Short mmCIF file of C-alpha atoms in Angstrom, two decimals:
data_model
loop_
_atom_site.label_atom_id
_atom_site.label_comp_id
_atom_site.label_asym_id
_atom_site.label_seq_id
_atom_site.Cartn_x
_atom_site.Cartn_y
_atom_site.Cartn_z
CA UNK K 1 -0.02 0.09 0.14
CA UNK K 2 2.72 2.33 1.02
CA UNK K 3 4.79 1.45 -2.40
CA UNK K 4 1.43 2.41 -3.94
CA UNK K 5 0.88 5.58 -2.42
CA UNK K 6 3.76 6.99 -3.07
CA UNK K 7 4.14 5.64 -6.91
CA UNK K 8 1.19 8.19 -7.16
CA UNK K 9 2.01 10.77 -5.48
CA UNK K 10 5.16 11.10 -7.60
CA UNK K 11 3.45 10.30 -10.60
CA UNK K 12 0.77 13.45 -9.51
CA UNK K 13 3.87 15.85 -8.50
CA UNK K 14 5.67 14.99 -12.06
CA UNK K 15 2.24 15.48 -13.69
CA UNK K 16 2.30 19.40 -11.81
CA UNK K 17 5.87 20.11 -12.75
CA UNK K 18 5.39 19.36 -16.24
CA UNK K 19 2.73 22.35 -16.01
CA UNK K 20 4.62 24.29 -13.36
CA UNK K 21 8.67 24.18 -13.80
CA UNK K 22 10.56 23.84 -10.69
CA UNK K 23 11.98 27.12 -11.06
CA UNK K 24 8.55 29.05 -11.01
CA UNK K 25 7.40 27.06 -8.22
CA UNK K 26 10.67 28.14 -6.17
CA UNK K 27 9.90 31.65 -7.42
CA UNK K 28 6.51 30.97 -5.52
CA UNK K 29 7.95 29.66 -2.42
CA UNK K 30 10.32 32.59 -2.02
CA UNK K 31 7.46 35.50 -2.47
CA UNK K 32 5.70 33.62 0.54
CA UNK K 33 5.30 35.61 3.73
CA UNK K 34 7.35 34.12 6.37
CA UNK K 35 6.32 30.74 7.76
CA UNK K 36 4.84 30.54 11.25
CA UNK K 37 6.75 29.70 14.35
CA UNK K 38 5.49 25.98 14.49
CA UNK K 39 7.97 25.06 17.67
CA UNK K 40 6.13 28.12 19.77
CA UNK K 41 2.68 26.99 18.34
CA UNK K 42 3.25 23.14 19.27
CA UNK K 43 5.84 23.54 22.47
CA UNK K 44 5.32 21.30 25.36
CA UNK K 45 2.84 23.02 28.02
CA UNK K 46 0.83 21.73 31.03
CA UNK K 47 -1.79 20.85 28.47
CA UNK K 48 -1.91 18.74 25.03
CA UNK K 49 -2.47 20.46 21.91
CA UNK K 50 -4.43 19.36 19.01
CA UNK K 51 -2.97 19.15 15.23
CA UNK K 52 -6.62 19.03 13.75
CA UNK K 53 -6.81 17.31 9.99
CA UNK K 54 -8.56 18.04 7.20
CA UNK K 55 -9.42 14.34 6.07
CA UNK K 56 -12.01 13.35 3.23
CA UNK K 57 -10.93 9.90 3.15
CA UNK K 58 -8.43 6.99 3.78
CA UNK K 59 -7.29 3.93 2.10
CA UNK K 60 -8.09 1.84 5.23
CA UNK K 61 -11.52 3.63 5.55
CA UNK K 62 -12.40 4.77 2.28
CA UNK K 63 -14.64 7.96 2.27
CA UNK K 64 -15.13 9.71 5.63
CA UNK K 65 -16.88 13.19 5.44
CA UNK K 66 -17.84 15.60 2.50
CA UNK K 67 -15.94 18.51 2.98
CA UNK K 68 -17.31 20.90 0.51
CA UNK K 69 -15.54 24.11 2.43
CA UNK K 70 -12.20 23.23 4.27
CA UNK K 71 -11.44 26.45 5.16
CA UNK K 72 -14.61 26.82 7.05
CA UNK K 73 -14.01 23.51 8.76
CA UNK K 74 -10.20 24.84 9.63
CA UNK K 75 -12.09 28.17 10.95
CA UNK K 76 -14.12 25.81 13.18
CA UNK K 77 -11.01 23.72 14.39
CA UNK K 78 -9.35 27.19 15.65
CA UNK K 79 -12.37 28.31 17.25
CA UNK K 80 -12.17 24.93 19.26
CA UNK K 81 -8.91 25.19 20.30
CA UNK K 82 -6.73 23.72 17.83
CA UNK K 83 -2.97 24.75 17.64
CA UNK K 84 -2.58 23.59 14.04
CA UNK K 85 -4.30 22.43 11.19
CA UNK K 86 -3.49 19.52 9.09
CA UNK K 87 -4.55 19.27 5.73
CA UNK K 88 -4.46 15.97 3.69
CA UNK K 89 -3.41 17.21 0.12
CA UNK K 90 -2.88 13.63 -1.73
CA UNK K 91 -5.70 13.23 -4.11
CA UNK K 92 -5.85 9.35 -5.20
CA UNK K 93 -6.90 7.50 -1.91
CA UNK K 94 -7.38 11.01 0.53
CA UNK K 95 -9.34 12.67 -2.16
CA UNK K 96 -6.95 16.18 -0.86
CA UNK K 97 -5.45 18.67 -3.00
CA UNK K 98 -2.99 21.98 -2.72
CA UNK K 99 -5.86 24.02 -3.11
CA UNK K 100 -7.46 22.57 0.01
CA UNK K 101 -3.94 23.53 1.66
CA UNK K 102 -4.43 27.29 0.10
CA UNK K 103 -7.94 27.72 1.25
CA UNK K 104 -6.79 26.78 4.98
CA UNK K 105 -3.80 28.91 5.01
CA UNK K 106 -5.85 32.03 3.84
CA UNK K 107 -8.54 31.27 6.80
CA UNK K 108 -6.64 30.51 9.96
CA UNK K 109 -3.81 32.23 11.90
CA UNK K 110 -2.36 28.94 13.38
CA UNK K 111 0.59 26.78 11.83
CA UNK K 112 -0.73 24.50 8.74
CA UNK K 113 0.22 21.49 7.97
CA UNK K 114 1.00 19.62 4.46
CA UNK K 115 0.46 16.10 4.91
CA UNK K 116 1.29 14.11 1.88
CA UNK K 117 3.84 11.37 0.56
CA UNK K 118 6.66 14.04 0.37
CA UNK K 119 9.81 12.23 -1.48
CA UNK K 120 10.81 15.16 -3.84
CA UNK K 121 12.36 18.84 -3.47
CA UNK K 122 9.71 20.14 -5.53
CA UNK K 123 6.91 18.88 -3.31
CA UNK K 124 8.50 20.75 -0.37
CA UNK K 125 8.65 23.95 -2.67
CA UNK K 126 4.88 22.97 -3.51
CA UNK K 127 4.11 22.98 0.45
CA UNK K 128 5.55 26.58 0.80
CA UNK K 129 4.30 28.30 -2.07
CA UNK K 130 0.71 27.24 -0.97
CA UNK K 131 1.34 28.47 2.33
CA UNK K 132 2.61 25.65 4.31
CA UNK K 133 4.48 25.95 7.55
CA UNK K 134 5.09 22.28 8.72
CA UNK K 135 5.72 19.29 6.22
CA UNK K 136 5.06 15.98 7.12
CA UNK K 137 8.57 13.53 6.15
CA UNK K 138 7.68 9.74 6.69
CA UNK K 139 10.64 8.09 7.47
CA UNK K 140 9.26 4.60 5.84
CA UNK K 141 9.07 6.61 2.58
CA UNK K 142 12.83 8.04 2.49
CA UNK K 143 16.14 6.31 2.67
CA UNK K 144 18.38 8.64 5.09
CA UNK K 145 20.10 10.42 2.67
CA UNK K 146 16.89 11.51 1.24
CA UNK K 147 15.38 12.41 4.42
CA UNK K 148 18.64 14.35 5.73
CA UNK K 149 18.34 16.19 1.61
CA UNK K 150 14.32 16.88 2.62
CA UNK K 151 14.69 17.83 6.21
CA UNK K 152 17.22 20.18 5.41
CA UNK K 153 15.26 21.81 2.25
CA UNK K 154 12.31 22.21 4.67
CA UNK K 155 13.99 24.09 7.39
CA UNK K 156 16.08 26.36 4.87
CA UNK K 157 12.53 27.20 3.74
CA UNK K 158 11.85 28.81 7.07
CA UNK K 159 9.51 25.95 7.68
CA UNK K 160 9.60 22.67 10.06
CA UNK K 161 9.27 19.46 9.36
CA UNK K 162 7.08 16.90 11.39
CA UNK K 163 9.15 13.36 10.93
CA UNK K 164 6.87 10.65 10.86
CA UNK K 165 8.36 6.84 12.73
CA UNK K 166 6.91 3.78 13.38
CA UNK K 167 9.83 2.03 14.77
CA UNK K 168 12.84 2.40 17.00
CA UNK K 169 15.31 2.16 14.10
CA UNK K 170 12.83 5.04 12.44
CA UNK K 171 13.01 6.89 15.28
CA UNK K 172 16.99 6.86 15.57
CA UNK K 173 16.87 8.15 12.03
CA UNK K 174 14.78 10.97 12.74
CA UNK K 175 16.93 12.02 15.99
CA UNK K 176 19.77 12.22 13.93
CA UNK K 177 18.85 14.49 11.08
CA UNK K 178 18.10 16.56 14.16
CA UNK K 179 14.05 16.74 13.63
CA UNK K 180 12.51 19.04 16.33
CA UNK K 181 9.20 17.57 16.17
CA UNK K 182 8.93 13.86 15.56
CA UNK K 183 5.67 11.46 15.02
CA UNK K 184 4.92 8.44 16.41
CA UNK K 185 2.21 6.82 14.00
CA UNK K 186 -0.01 4.12 15.12
CA UNK K 187 -0.98 2.79 11.81
CA UNK K 188 1.33 -0.11 10.51
CA UNK K 189 1.24 1.22 6.75
CA UNK K 190 2.22 -2.66 5.46
CA UNK K 191 -1.01 -4.06 7.14
CA UNK K 192 -2.90 -0.63 8.45
CA UNK K 193 -3.10 -2.32 11.67
CA UNK K 194 -3.39 0.10 14.94
CA UNK K 195 -1.28 -0.14 18.24
CA UNK K 196 -2.01 2.66 20.39
CA UNK K 197 0.94 1.24 22.67
CA UNK K 198 3.30 2.13 19.85
CA UNK K 199 3.60 5.57 21.25
CA UNK K 200 4.35 4.52 24.56
CA UNK K 201 6.78 2.37 23.69
CA UNK K 202 9.58 4.57 21.39
CA UNK K 203 8.37 7.85 23.12
CA UNK K 204 11.43 7.16 26.14
CA UNK K 205 13.30 7.44 23.09
CA UNK K 206 12.80 10.71 22.10
CA UNK K 207 15.39 13.58 23.39
CA UNK K 208 14.26 16.00 25.80
CA UNK K 209 13.21 19.14 24.27
CA UNK K 210 11.72 17.50 20.93
CA UNK K 211 7.96 17.72 20.49
CA UNK K 212 6.54 14.63 20.52
CA UNK K 213 3.64 13.75 18.42
CA UNK K 214 1.35 11.12 18.75
CA UNK K 215 -0.62 9.97 15.68
CA UNK K 216 -3.72 7.88 14.53
CA UNK K 217 -5.86 5.34 16.64
CA UNK K 218 -7.46 8.32 18.21
CA UNK K 219 -11.63 8.09 18.75
CA UNK K 220 -12.55 9.32 22.11
CA UNK K 221 -10.89 11.72 24.79
CA UNK K 222 -10.23 8.75 26.49
CA UNK K 223 -7.25 7.65 23.36
CA UNK K 224 -5.94 11.55 23.55
CA UNK K 225 -5.58 10.93 27.41
CA UNK K 226 -3.77 7.33 27.12
CA UNK K 227 -1.31 9.41 24.56
CA UNK K 228 -0.98 12.48 27.03
CA UNK K 229 -0.07 9.96 29.73
CA UNK K 230 2.77 8.09 27.79
CA UNK K 231 4.50 11.83 27.24
CA UNK K 232 2.85 13.18 23.94
CA UNK K 233 2.91 16.96 23.79
CA UNK K 234 0.91 17.10 20.93
CA UNK K 235 -1.99 14.88 19.32
CA UNK K 236 -3.05 14.54 15.40
CA UNK K 237 -6.50 13.73 15.03
CA UNK K 238 -8.52 13.65 11.60
CA UNK K 239 -11.27 10.98 11.27
CA UNK K 240 -12.89 11.79 14.50
CA UNK K 241 -13.31 15.29 13.99
CA UNK K 242 -14.73 15.31 10.77
CA UNK K 243 -16.91 12.10 11.66
CA UNK K 244 -18.69 14.66 14.63
CA UNK K 245 -19.15 18.07 15.72
CA UNK K 246 -15.47 19.14 15.66
CA UNK K 247 -15.75 21.75 18.24
CA UNK K 248 -17.54 19.86 20.77
CA UNK K 249 -14.66 16.66 20.21
CA UNK K 250 -12.13 19.21 20.15
CA UNK K 251 -13.59 20.51 23.63
CA UNK K 252 -13.68 17.10 25.00
CA UNK K 253 -10.11 15.84 23.59
CA UNK K 254 -8.55 19.41 25.31
CA UNK K 255 -9.88 18.77 28.83
CA UNK K 256 -7.99 16.07 29.33
#
């Protein structure tokens, strides 16, 4: 599944690059106002923080929600207390787009994450050109030299990388590149099975001062509390918000 998702993302990015050159997207990225301070927005505090996700569908669950106005949804997230908004821009299996990212960026004043299968420098420039402050880099999708290259590029453009890991080896790779924000995804991308306890297993190995993000397997406030007790500074939530009233659900999640 991951191989197919990456291949699709590369094909789509290659098609976009044929229509809009690398030089043009780099100019657009440079013309953007500076990225927001993600580290300040997500820094550890006495309360858990939430990255709320605009997510229409997923490969494991299919369609989740009709989201005709992602900007309105993002604004509701911020009113509900979200510290950042994640936007899935992958179109084939998640139903997202860069247009969604641009609409969300224009609607909120908190950091915005581009969540996609980022494996090409062109995609990083696209993220900045569309207003992203934070870019997902999946250790499982990149070898170490690619991870270093893209992480450095993200930082050179003033953005922050959320480096996603799934096991101890990937965690060490994230630490080695100097990631300041490290995520642990409970979803096994080979089987799509969930392990809510994976975060707690790996969190002790994340260096002090690094922002720790728990991803996936969140359906209730009890799940958020579970991650918080295991050391999460931030919890990324998508499905539970798009399939409910987001503001009331965020209130429950932030009260843990």
